[in-house]
Amino acid sequence: MVRAVRDSLVKGRHLAVQAGTGTGKSLAYLVPSIRHAIANDTTVVISTATIALQRQLVDRDLPRLAEALKPVLGRKPTFAILKGRRNYLCLHRLSGPDPVDDADQLFDPFAISAMGRHVKRLHEWSSDTDTGDRDELVPGVPDSAWRQVSVTARECLGVSRCPVGTDCFAERARHEAGRADIVVTNHALLAIDALENSTILPEHDVVVVDEAHDLVDRVTGVATAELTSAMVATAARRCGKLIDQAVADRLEEASEGLDMVLTDAPLGRWESTLPAPVAGALTAVRDATSACRTGLGPERKEDPDHATSRKLALALLDEVNETSARLLAAFVEEDPAKRYDVVWLAEQGPDASRGRVLRVAPLSVGGLLRERLFGPRTVVLTSATLTLGGSFDALARQWGLPAEKPKPEGAELKDGKEEVDPIADADVPKWSGLDVGSPFQHERAGILYVAKHLPTPGRDGLPKAYLDEIAELVTAAEGGTLGLFSSMRAAKQATEALRPRLEQPILCQGDDSTGLLVKRFAEDDATCLFGTLSLWQGVDVPGRSLRLVLIDRIPFPRPDDPLVSARQRAVDSRGGNGFLTVSATHAALLLAQGAGRLLRGMDDRGVVAILDPRLATARYGGFLRASLPPFWPTTDPEVVRAALRRLATKPS
Ligand code: SF4
């Protein structure tokens, strides 16, 4: 991997590397990245999806590497962490009045006093912190409180105009990053920097995307916009005393109009056009925000309070204006296959308590990534899971890269690892795929058990046969089970049904913070932990405490997910197989991540048990199985229970 990354940086050719847990992949990209940065007097950007990996890089790997490489490189390499502006405390906002923007909290004394306590704590923290970085605040505060003391890039006054700009945490982080050899950031900021052509990140010609399996979702998140009537009302309130009351009232009326038409509009994805009343309401919102914008007039430099209020109003006006214009333009193209955006209406909050939201998201981000990320830079993508069904193609397509060429004769590296030649067409980005494998011997250390005899899972919760199967497996293993369920409802149902039946303690996600639950699970061999999506990717428990990973069903996305259904239909309309390309790919990625929880250390042994029989019987089952680590496979319940009993009695 080190050689491949070095070659990629030297030749300016993109690289995708699948590197299993325990290969030391972060060192394998950090060393050539540091060398590239120092040799070319430039910055290399490393992007991660999770805070845990960011911390590992900045607190552990990079400090050690900097020391170790200093004698070789002639100077100590430098590194910095950089996040979006919203992640840093804004000293200017902190010193100003705190407008309660959230309409839900306006008349709720409890919410206001809870907010007051959080904001007071943030004031105290501001004099202790060196970085103002939200992730360093433990315990954290709710988003609504953090919003009172932070600003978005749009809301920031700009360092030259800000009265406390010289002490600004976000500016300090940017300054540090500008001088560093390595800058560690997250996928969201990387996406904003690349897609919006902004210059948040220092100038760079190389990006390493770790946890690259998450890139498309994070980029889609950045490129998704939402509009609610509450946002429009807040924009009108922010304009308040700054503009002519009649102009602000027009926006307030537009907000009420939008609220009314959204209440009556059909929920779900809108396929052919905007309902006429919604189009009318959006036009009113767009025009009223434009009028307010004009009404705000130029900035009064001599009055910092006015400048702040104006900037906060302007930021939200622009957001509302751009989103309503984008929604109005979404159906202008008549051919659905050529449309760029997908539009849908959804309920917000528990029991739809927070009203309705209009969302607009790109059908695909591949084109954007290809043009804005892969076009100007050399990109190294890496993760423990990048090949699905045995190939990089599924993810490459989502990144906007062409499929791999079939493996040429003799494309074996000396150490037996596969390398695929870049494709030859000059107009498409050139890339190579490399699977460096895993240090684990999966077929000796783990069993993949598919419960082929069980019924296909239905819509009405876990059938009794599933609960019985789980009870038998957990009993044979004497606990030590991580239950990964496709819904919180199923995780809770299994917990409630099995707690009285089993001797082993069962923790359920939501009982406490996930971090604490994982800690308790790791500390006791008998304890089981049941939960859903965040456990699929976030649990790293080496050793005997985790010897059985249970997966209740193939984690297909919901068929009514608007983006998934639109993406499937788009593939179908081009003559492809939308289900395989979109839903099965999504499920394969999650299954591989879930199964990857089992072996975390060289001495680990255990079983991945998938209760959904479709993995063995359905036509797409082969693709999904080929996406999993090569465990020893069985569908025989007696064989697997005997193996679990041996594991339970014989410490590895
Ligand atoms: S420069 Fe922007 S982010 Fe920094 S303190 Fe001023 S307003 Fe806040």
XYZ file of C-alpha atoms and ligand atoms in Angstrom:
660
model
C 0.000 0.000 0.000
C 2.868 2.387 0.803
C 4.386 1.797 -2.634
C 1.040 2.146 -4.390
C 0.242 5.420 -2.606
C 3.719 6.774 -3.364
C 3.360 5.869 -7.064
C -0.100 7.404 -7.194
C 1.200 10.709 -5.789
C 4.237 10.736 -8.076
C 2.265 9.915 -11.233
C -0.829 11.959 -10.340
C -3.095 8.951 -10.790
C -6.061 8.236 -8.515
C -5.945 5.138 -6.344
C -8.543 3.101 -4.459
C -7.099 0.820 -1.774
C -9.064 -1.707 0.215
C -7.115 -2.403 3.383
C -8.639 -4.576 6.096
C -8.584 -3.905 9.826
C -5.115 -4.400 11.259
C -3.138 -3.648 8.075
C -1.909 -0.298 9.396
C -3.528 1.588 6.551
C -3.271 5.013 8.136
C 0.517 4.700 8.386
C 0.606 3.367 4.830
C -0.911 6.576 3.449
C 0.501 9.025 5.996
C 4.175 8.245 5.311
C 4.085 8.869 1.525
C 1.731 11.834 2.081
C 4.140 13.495 4.497
C 7.006 12.864 2.085
C 5.014 14.354 -0.795
C 4.064 17.427 1.256
C 7.640 18.162 2.326
C 9.263 17.380 -1.030
C 6.810 19.627 -2.896
C 6.359 22.276 -0.209
C 2.627 21.752 -0.257
C -0.199 20.538 1.970
C -1.786 17.103 1.745
C -5.393 16.913 2.915
C -6.573 13.790 4.759
C -10.336 13.469 5.020
C -12.185 11.148 7.431
C -15.845 10.382 8.058
C -15.736 9.916 11.822
C -14.426 11.923 14.747
C -12.901 8.700 16.144
C -10.545 8.372 13.177
C -9.751 12.090 13.197
C -8.721 11.770 16.838
C -6.665 8.652 16.137
C -4.747 10.452 13.394
C -4.184 13.708 15.254
C -3.641 12.368 18.785
C -1.805 9.113 18.048
C -0.501 8.403 14.542
C 0.687 11.841 13.414
C 2.563 12.848 16.608
C 4.448 9.517 16.589
C 5.184 9.717 12.882
C 6.360 13.319 13.132
C 8.944 12.293 15.742
C 10.006 9.180 13.824
C 10.354 10.921 10.455
C 12.154 14.023 11.675
C 15.700 12.581 11.288
C 14.887 11.220 7.832
C 13.203 14.329 6.466
C 15.490 16.931 8.010
C 12.662 18.664 9.883
C 9.678 17.688 11.958
C 6.556 17.388 9.794
C 3.637 19.537 10.920
C -0.060 18.761 10.994
C -3.347 20.434 11.887
C -7.028 19.632 12.112
C -9.629 21.732 10.299
C -13.410 21.601 10.462
C -16.286 23.723 9.214
C -16.806 27.141 10.853
C -19.935 25.925 12.611
C -17.761 23.550 14.675
C -15.913 26.394 16.393
C -17.167 28.745 19.072
C -17.766 32.210 17.582
C -16.491 34.777 20.094
C -18.415 37.546 18.396
C -21.713 35.675 18.592
C -20.944 34.777 22.191
C -20.504 38.421 23.144
C -23.669 39.585 21.375
C -27.359 39.197 22.212
C -28.594 35.616 21.879
C -31.609 35.519 19.650
C -33.723 32.416 20.196
C -34.199 31.434 16.581
C -35.972 28.192 17.134
C -39.666 28.930 16.834
C -40.508 25.769 18.833
C -38.765 27.163 21.861
C -40.123 30.675 21.781
C -42.973 30.149 24.215
C -41.647 27.129 26.079
C -40.240 28.283 29.451
C -38.623 24.899 30.091
C -36.802 24.914 26.750
C -35.676 28.503 27.295
C -34.280 27.814 30.771
C -32.526 24.627 29.588
C -31.073 26.635 26.714
C -29.950 29.325 29.171
C -28.057 26.737 31.234
C -26.293 25.349 28.169
C -25.342 28.796 26.903
C -24.052 29.770 30.356
C -21.875 26.660 30.355
C -20.581 27.571 26.919
C -19.644 31.043 28.185
C -17.618 29.436 30.976
C -16.008 26.966 28.597
C -14.982 29.766 26.228
C -12.364 30.995 28.697
C -10.953 27.479 29.259
C -10.683 26.191 25.718
C -7.667 26.742 23.498
C -9.389 25.625 20.323
C -13.116 26.430 20.655
C -13.663 23.075 18.934
C -17.105 21.667 19.762
C -15.807 18.084 19.811
C -13.624 18.957 22.808
C -16.618 19.971 24.905
C -17.467 16.990 27.131
C -20.298 16.398 27.743
C -21.640 18.115 24.671
C -24.605 20.467 24.296
C -27.640 20.092 22.013
C -27.443 21.551 18.501
C -29.963 24.254 19.392
C -27.654 25.581 22.133
C -24.542 25.321 19.988
C -26.285 27.329 17.265
C -26.536 30.262 19.685
C -22.753 30.524 19.991
C -21.532 29.578 16.524
C -21.955 30.861 12.997
C -21.970 29.339 9.547
C -19.493 30.548 6.961
C -22.288 32.712 5.535
C -23.082 34.279 8.892
C -19.487 35.115 9.766
C -18.736 38.844 9.536
C -15.346 38.171 7.997
C -12.118 38.450 9.931
C -11.303 41.967 8.755
C -14.653 43.344 9.933
C -15.120 41.252 13.044
C -14.247 43.133 16.271
C -12.774 39.939 17.782
C -11.396 38.548 14.513
C -7.830 38.425 15.820
C -8.858 35.966 18.564
C -11.256 33.951 16.381
C -10.947 30.184 16.921
C -12.015 29.286 13.378
C -9.537 31.748 11.866
C -6.770 30.439 14.098
C -7.495 26.860 12.974
C -7.428 27.964 9.326
C -4.156 29.819 9.851
C -2.572 26.742 11.467
C -3.858 24.552 8.649
C -2.401 26.884 6.023
C 1.103 26.266 7.384
C 0.818 22.526 7.995
C 2.192 19.686 5.876
C -0.837 17.521 6.666
C -4.344 18.835 7.273
C -6.900 16.440 8.710
C -10.495 17.307 7.904
C -13.884 15.648 7.421
C -15.763 14.614 4.281
C -18.336 17.390 4.708
C -15.730 20.160 4.668
C -13.877 18.474 1.833
C -17.150 18.413 -0.122
C -17.934 22.076 0.582
C -14.404 23.074 -0.437
C -14.559 21.075 -3.665
C -18.213 21.542 -4.688
C -18.611 25.187 -3.830
C -15.206 26.182 -5.167
C -14.454 27.811 -1.837
C -11.022 28.164 -0.366
C -11.628 26.847 3.111
C -8.881 24.267 2.868
C -5.337 25.392 2.124
C -4.208 24.993 -1.454
C -3.556 21.291 -2.105
C -3.034 18.914 -4.992
C -3.490 15.626 -3.117
C -6.416 14.376 -1.039
C -6.469 11.114 0.885
C -10.036 10.029 1.612
C -10.068 7.514 4.460
C -13.372 5.784 5.308
C -14.086 6.357 1.610
C -17.113 4.040 1.714
C -18.935 6.958 3.363
C -17.863 9.652 0.889
C -20.948 9.604 -1.342
C -23.413 9.817 1.552
C -21.527 12.718 3.136
C -21.249 14.587 -0.148
C -24.944 13.995 -0.838
C -25.669 15.403 2.629
C -23.732 18.584 1.823
C -25.498 18.946 -1.534
C -28.975 18.447 -0.021
C -31.054 21.524 0.856
C -34.210 21.831 2.962
C -36.948 24.381 3.293
C -39.554 24.746 6.040
C -42.069 27.459 6.753
C -40.304 27.946 10.128
C -37.066 28.834 8.307
C -38.920 31.453 6.288
C -40.562 32.843 9.441
C -37.171 33.022 11.174
C -35.721 34.889 8.189
C -38.611 37.375 8.438
C -37.971 37.780 12.188
C -34.265 38.309 11.645
C -35.046 41.068 9.144
C -37.350 42.543 11.836
C -36.137 45.998 12.714
C -33.582 46.155 9.919
C -35.973 46.778 7.048
C -39.279 48.409 6.233
C -41.984 46.546 8.203
C -44.200 46.094 5.143
C -41.411 44.205 3.309
C -40.751 41.951 6.325
C -44.510 41.345 6.643
C -44.593 40.115 3.046
C -42.046 37.434 3.935
C -44.010 36.533 7.058
C -47.118 36.108 4.904
C -45.159 33.986 2.428
C -44.125 31.753 5.338
C -47.753 31.311 6.396
C -48.725 30.557 2.789
C -46.003 27.923 2.505
C -47.082 26.354 5.787
C -50.645 26.056 4.535
C -49.847 24.493 1.160
C -47.296 22.049 2.614
C -49.913 20.811 5.090
C -52.162 19.846 2.170
C -49.475 18.584 -0.226
C -48.809 14.845 -0.716
C -45.968 13.375 1.353
C -43.135 11.500 -0.360
C -41.267 12.038 -3.614
C -42.727 14.305 -6.260
C -42.011 12.698 -9.595
C -43.458 14.820 -12.358
C -43.929 18.375 -11.167
C -44.417 20.651 -8.170
C -48.062 20.812 -7.077
C -49.381 24.167 -8.370
C -50.140 25.657 -4.904
C -46.609 24.759 -3.737
C -45.079 26.356 -6.837
C -47.109 29.502 -6.098
C -46.009 29.575 -2.444
C -42.356 29.008 -3.372
C -42.484 31.824 -5.912
C -43.866 34.125 -3.204
C -41.069 33.047 -0.815
C -38.381 33.543 -3.452
C -39.631 37.010 -4.399
C -40.193 38.130 -0.803
C -36.663 37.073 0.226
C -35.250 39.003 -2.749
C -37.212 42.077 -1.661
C -35.950 41.729 1.940
C -32.416 41.351 0.676
C -32.675 44.607 -1.258
C -34.317 46.219 1.777
C -31.337 45.363 4.000
C -29.175 47.805 2.036
C -25.424 48.131 2.478
C -23.553 47.303 5.658
C -23.104 50.052 8.256
C -19.455 49.606 9.122
C -19.596 52.078 12.012
C -22.284 50.012 13.788
C -21.004 46.475 14.613
C -24.330 45.346 16.157
C -26.175 46.321 12.998
C -23.521 44.550 10.884
C -23.980 41.342 12.905
C -27.781 41.356 12.767
C -27.685 42.178 9.055
C -25.268 39.311 8.354
C -27.388 36.802 10.290
C -30.507 37.904 8.405
C -28.735 37.909 5.053
C -27.339 34.399 5.523
C -30.774 32.901 6.116
C -32.445 35.017 3.415
C -29.893 33.763 0.885
C -30.350 30.149 1.972
C -34.153 30.364 1.717
C -33.967 32.239 -1.566
C -31.542 29.773 -3.170
C -33.465 26.711 -1.972
C -36.837 27.998 -3.190
C -35.280 28.883 -6.562
C -33.676 25.406 -6.735
C -37.005 23.731 -5.951
C -38.770 25.791 -8.602
C -36.117 24.814 -11.168
C -36.119 21.102 -10.307
C -38.817 20.128 -12.826
C -37.971 22.524 -15.653
C -36.247 19.683 -17.549
C -39.050 17.508 -18.891
C -37.109 14.265 -19.222
C -36.924 12.783 -15.682
C -33.741 10.884 -16.577
C -31.963 14.197 -17.294
C -33.114 16.012 -14.164
C -30.415 16.867 -11.671
C -32.431 17.020 -8.452
C -34.893 14.837 -6.546
C -37.629 16.590 -4.524
C -39.697 15.206 -1.679
C -41.885 16.296 1.214
C -41.381 14.695 4.638
C -42.635 14.968 8.190
C -40.175 16.136 10.843
C -39.677 15.115 14.437
C -41.314 12.398 16.505
C -44.971 11.980 15.436
C -44.540 14.716 12.828
C -44.413 17.208 15.703
C -42.031 19.600 13.934
C -44.066 20.160 10.814
C -43.190 19.364 7.224
C -39.970 19.866 5.323
C -39.300 20.086 1.606
C -36.021 18.482 0.633
C -34.049 18.658 -2.591
C -31.034 16.425 -3.221
C -28.922 15.569 -6.264
C -29.866 12.339 -8.029
C -26.175 11.521 -8.237
C -22.992 13.156 -6.959
C -20.717 11.184 -9.299
C -20.550 13.960 -11.898
C -19.764 16.561 -9.246
C -17.043 14.454 -7.678
C -15.504 13.624 -11.029
C -15.390 17.259 -12.093
C -14.588 19.002 -8.813
C -12.690 16.448 -6.738
C -10.977 14.065 -9.148
C -10.502 16.685 -11.884
C -8.120 19.113 -10.178
C -6.452 16.767 -7.655
C -4.892 13.361 -7.129
C -7.173 11.377 -4.849
C -6.330 8.288 -2.806
C -9.446 6.551 -1.477
C -9.153 3.918 1.193
C -11.292 1.891 3.586
C -11.642 -1.631 4.929
C -14.618 -2.009 2.564
C -14.325 -0.740 -0.992
C -14.892 -3.853 -3.084
C -18.444 -5.135 -3.296
C -19.209 -8.447 -4.941
C -15.424 -8.744 -5.397
C -14.930 -5.538 -7.422
C -14.368 -1.796 -6.935
C -16.886 -1.025 -9.707
C -19.987 -0.397 -7.590
C -18.320 2.327 -5.531
C -16.276 3.673 -8.465
C -19.540 4.328 -10.335
C -20.873 6.305 -7.388
C -17.665 8.388 -7.311
C -18.071 9.198 -11.003
C -15.120 7.019 -12.049
C -15.292 4.512 -14.911
C -15.454 0.787 -14.205
C -12.232 -1.168 -13.950
C -10.897 -2.891 -17.015
C -10.970 -6.687 -16.687
C -7.840 -7.850 -14.926
C -5.024 -8.094 -17.486
C -2.816 -11.157 -17.723
C 0.109 -11.025 -15.332
C -1.251 -8.123 -13.294
C -0.016 -9.746 -10.097
C 2.367 -7.887 -7.882
C 5.269 -9.820 -6.437
C 3.612 -10.335 -3.088
C 0.542 -11.782 -4.742
C -1.665 -8.721 -4.340
C -3.829 -7.744 -7.222
C -3.374 -4.514 -9.119
C -5.608 -3.401 -11.930
C -4.325 -1.254 -14.750
C -5.908 2.137 -15.178
C -8.228 2.333 -18.128
C -6.806 3.850 -21.245
C -9.315 6.534 -22.333
C -7.692 9.965 -22.021
C -10.962 11.787 -21.219
C -11.832 9.893 -18.075
C -9.997 10.045 -14.771
C -7.368 7.338 -14.536
C -7.363 5.205 -11.450
C -6.064 1.935 -10.066
C -7.625 -0.424 -7.584
C -5.594 -2.370 -5.051
C -6.807 -4.831 -2.461
C -4.061 -5.317 0.096
C -6.143 -7.891 1.922
C -6.208 -8.444 5.618
C -3.806 -9.865 8.185
C -6.621 -12.118 9.426
C -7.144 -15.652 8.187
C -10.884 -15.313 7.885
C -11.593 -18.886 6.854
C -9.836 -20.183 9.981
C -10.879 -17.517 12.446
C -14.540 -17.104 11.583
C -17.698 -18.862 10.429
C -20.376 -17.301 8.256
C -23.660 -18.921 9.203
C -26.767 -18.230 7.135
C -29.986 -19.487 8.749
C -31.364 -20.857 5.494
C -34.156 -22.767 7.243
C -35.816 -19.618 8.668
C -38.752 -17.890 6.928
C -38.107 -14.752 4.869
C -38.356 -11.733 7.201
C -41.660 -9.884 7.006
C -42.800 -6.369 7.807
C -44.339 -7.087 11.207
C -41.314 -7.335 13.446
C -39.195 -10.381 14.220
C -41.068 -13.701 13.793
C -41.010 -16.152 16.707
C -38.659 -18.454 14.788
C -36.084 -15.625 14.665
C -36.309 -14.999 18.394
C -35.882 -18.738 19.079
C -32.874 -18.879 16.747
C -31.251 -15.873 18.458
C -31.876 -17.430 21.886
C -30.241 -20.707 20.828
C -27.208 -19.002 19.312
C -26.649 -16.671 22.280
C -27.069 -19.585 24.704
C -24.516 -21.671 22.786
C -22.074 -18.740 22.753
C -22.849 -17.968 26.421
C -23.256 -14.296 25.492
C -20.554 -12.152 23.910
C -23.025 -11.269 21.150
C -23.314 -8.084 19.142
C -26.825 -7.977 17.668
C -27.022 -5.719 14.619
C -30.663 -5.098 13.741
C -32.046 -3.389 10.711
C -34.390 -1.231 12.809
C -34.539 0.089 16.356
C -37.931 -1.553 16.655
C -36.442 -4.997 15.970
C -33.527 -4.375 18.387
C -35.980 -3.441 21.153
C -38.309 -6.343 20.371
C -35.427 -8.835 20.584
C -34.157 -7.264 23.820
C -37.545 -7.351 25.509
C -38.353 -10.887 24.359
C -34.970 -12.392 25.258
C -34.093 -10.682 28.540
C -36.458 -12.941 30.524
C -35.386 -16.033 28.550
C -31.593 -15.761 28.741
C -29.124 -15.788 31.603
C -26.770 -13.397 29.861
C -27.300 -9.635 30.352
C -28.560 -7.816 27.236
C -27.831 -4.119 26.730
C -29.907 -2.244 24.168
C -28.879 0.858 22.270
C -30.664 3.872 23.712
C -30.458 2.527 27.327
C -27.435 4.790 27.796
C -24.958 6.642 25.566
C -23.635 4.309 22.879
C -20.028 4.857 24.020
C -20.844 3.710 27.559
C -22.834 0.692 26.338
C -19.941 -0.441 24.123
C -17.584 -0.048 27.098
C -19.794 -2.219 29.329
C -20.125 -4.770 26.545
C -16.333 -4.915 26.073
C -15.688 -5.340 29.801
C -17.780 -8.473 30.331
C -17.530 -11.735 28.352
C -21.165 -12.696 28.936
C -22.845 -9.381 28.112
C -24.681 -8.912 24.796
C -25.301 -5.623 23.020
C -28.249 -5.154 20.657
C -28.677 -2.103 18.491
C -28.898 -0.625 15.048
C -27.110 1.429 12.425
C -24.407 3.287 14.384
C -23.259 -0.049 15.877
C -22.894 -1.511 12.376
C -19.904 0.725 11.787
C -18.754 2.079 15.117
C -17.958 -0.882 17.389
C -14.330 -1.888 17.780
C -14.135 -4.588 20.473
C -11.207 -6.965 20.060
C -10.980 -10.128 22.167
C -13.390 -12.642 23.637
C -16.114 -10.159 24.562
C -17.309 -10.256 20.956
C -17.541 -13.784 19.568
C -20.900 -13.696 17.807
C -22.181 -11.033 15.419
C -25.908 -11.465 14.737
C -27.568 -9.751 11.783
C -31.368 -10.065 11.642
C -31.969 -9.167 7.990
C -30.238 -7.927 4.873
C -30.062 -4.157 5.430
C -31.729 -2.978 2.216
C -32.712 0.692 2.287
C -36.447 1.340 2.738
C -38.174 0.996 -0.646
C -39.975 4.293 -0.035
C -36.714 6.201 0.570
C -37.125 9.026 -1.969
C -33.502 9.246 -3.029
C -33.056 5.483 -3.270
C -36.244 5.013 -5.319
C -35.300 7.893 -7.657
C -31.771 6.521 -8.110
C -33.115 3.014 -8.794
C -35.560 4.306 -11.351
C -32.842 6.337 -13.088
C -30.669 3.200 -13.455
C -33.676 1.181 -14.697
C -34.475 3.853 -17.291
C -30.930 3.542 -18.673
C -31.471 -0.199 -19.093
C -29.561 -1.212 -15.950
C -30.695 -3.086 -12.873
C -31.670 -0.364 -10.395
C -32.225 -2.753 -7.517
C -28.770 -4.325 -7.828
C -26.957 -1.058 -8.514
C -28.556 0.935 -5.704
C -30.257 -1.187 -3.022
C -28.082 -4.312 -3.159
C -24.926 -2.166 -3.223
C -26.122 -0.250 -0.176
C -26.917 -3.515 1.634
C -23.597 -5.111 0.633
C -21.644 -2.192 2.059
C -23.491 -2.312 5.375
C -23.290 -6.119 5.607
C -19.531 -6.008 5.049
C -19.199 -3.310 7.698
C -21.345 -5.283 10.140
C -19.461 -8.565 9.556
C -16.213 -6.609 9.938
C -17.030 -6.084 13.644
C -16.107 -9.739 14.393
C -12.348 -9.923 13.892
C -10.564 -6.936 15.395
C -7.427 -8.603 16.757
C -5.127 -11.372 15.523
C -6.369 -13.875 18.121
C -10.081 -13.198 17.644
C -12.382 -16.100 16.725
C -16.108 -16.180 16.199
C -19.252 -16.418 14.125
C -21.192 -14.026 11.927
C -24.787 -15.291 11.906
C -27.144 -13.844 9.314
C -30.725 -14.887 9.999
C -32.160 -13.702 6.671
C -32.342 -16.823 4.447
C -32.367 -14.697 1.266
C -28.591 -14.434 1.609
C -28.477 -18.123 0.660
C -31.528 -18.374 -1.586
C -32.069 -15.114 -3.521
C -30.424 -14.379 -6.866
C -28.580 -11.362 -5.458
C -27.333 -13.524 -2.511
C -24.128 -14.404 -4.373
C -23.230 -10.726 -4.851
C -23.858 -10.026 -1.167
C -21.883 -13.069 0.024
C -18.980 -12.080 -2.237
C -18.915 -8.706 -0.456
C -18.301 -10.340 2.931
C -14.942 -11.437 4.321
C -14.109 -15.031 3.260
C -15.273 -16.791 6.426
C -15.883 -20.555 6.477
C -19.519 -20.848 5.352
C -22.293 -23.057 6.731
C -26.079 -23.161 6.822
C -26.235 -25.947 9.418
C -27.509 -24.667 12.794
C -26.120 -27.647 14.698
C -22.611 -27.094 13.294
C -22.611 -23.445 14.263
C -24.020 -24.024 17.741
C -21.355 -26.672 18.402
C -18.651 -24.210 17.256
C -20.077 -21.503 19.514
C -20.121 -23.890 22.481
C -16.453 -24.677 21.859
C -15.648 -20.971 21.682
C -17.533 -20.341 24.911
C -15.594 -22.940 26.862
C -12.174 -22.570 25.235
C -10.733 -19.069 25.639
C -8.822 -18.086 22.485
S -14.464 36.101 12.422
Fe -16.487 35.179 12.143
S -16.398 33.248 13.286
Fe -14.682 34.473 13.958
S -15.412 35.496 15.796
Fe -15.776 36.897 14.057
S -17.853 36.449 13.348
Fe -17.219 34.773 14.687
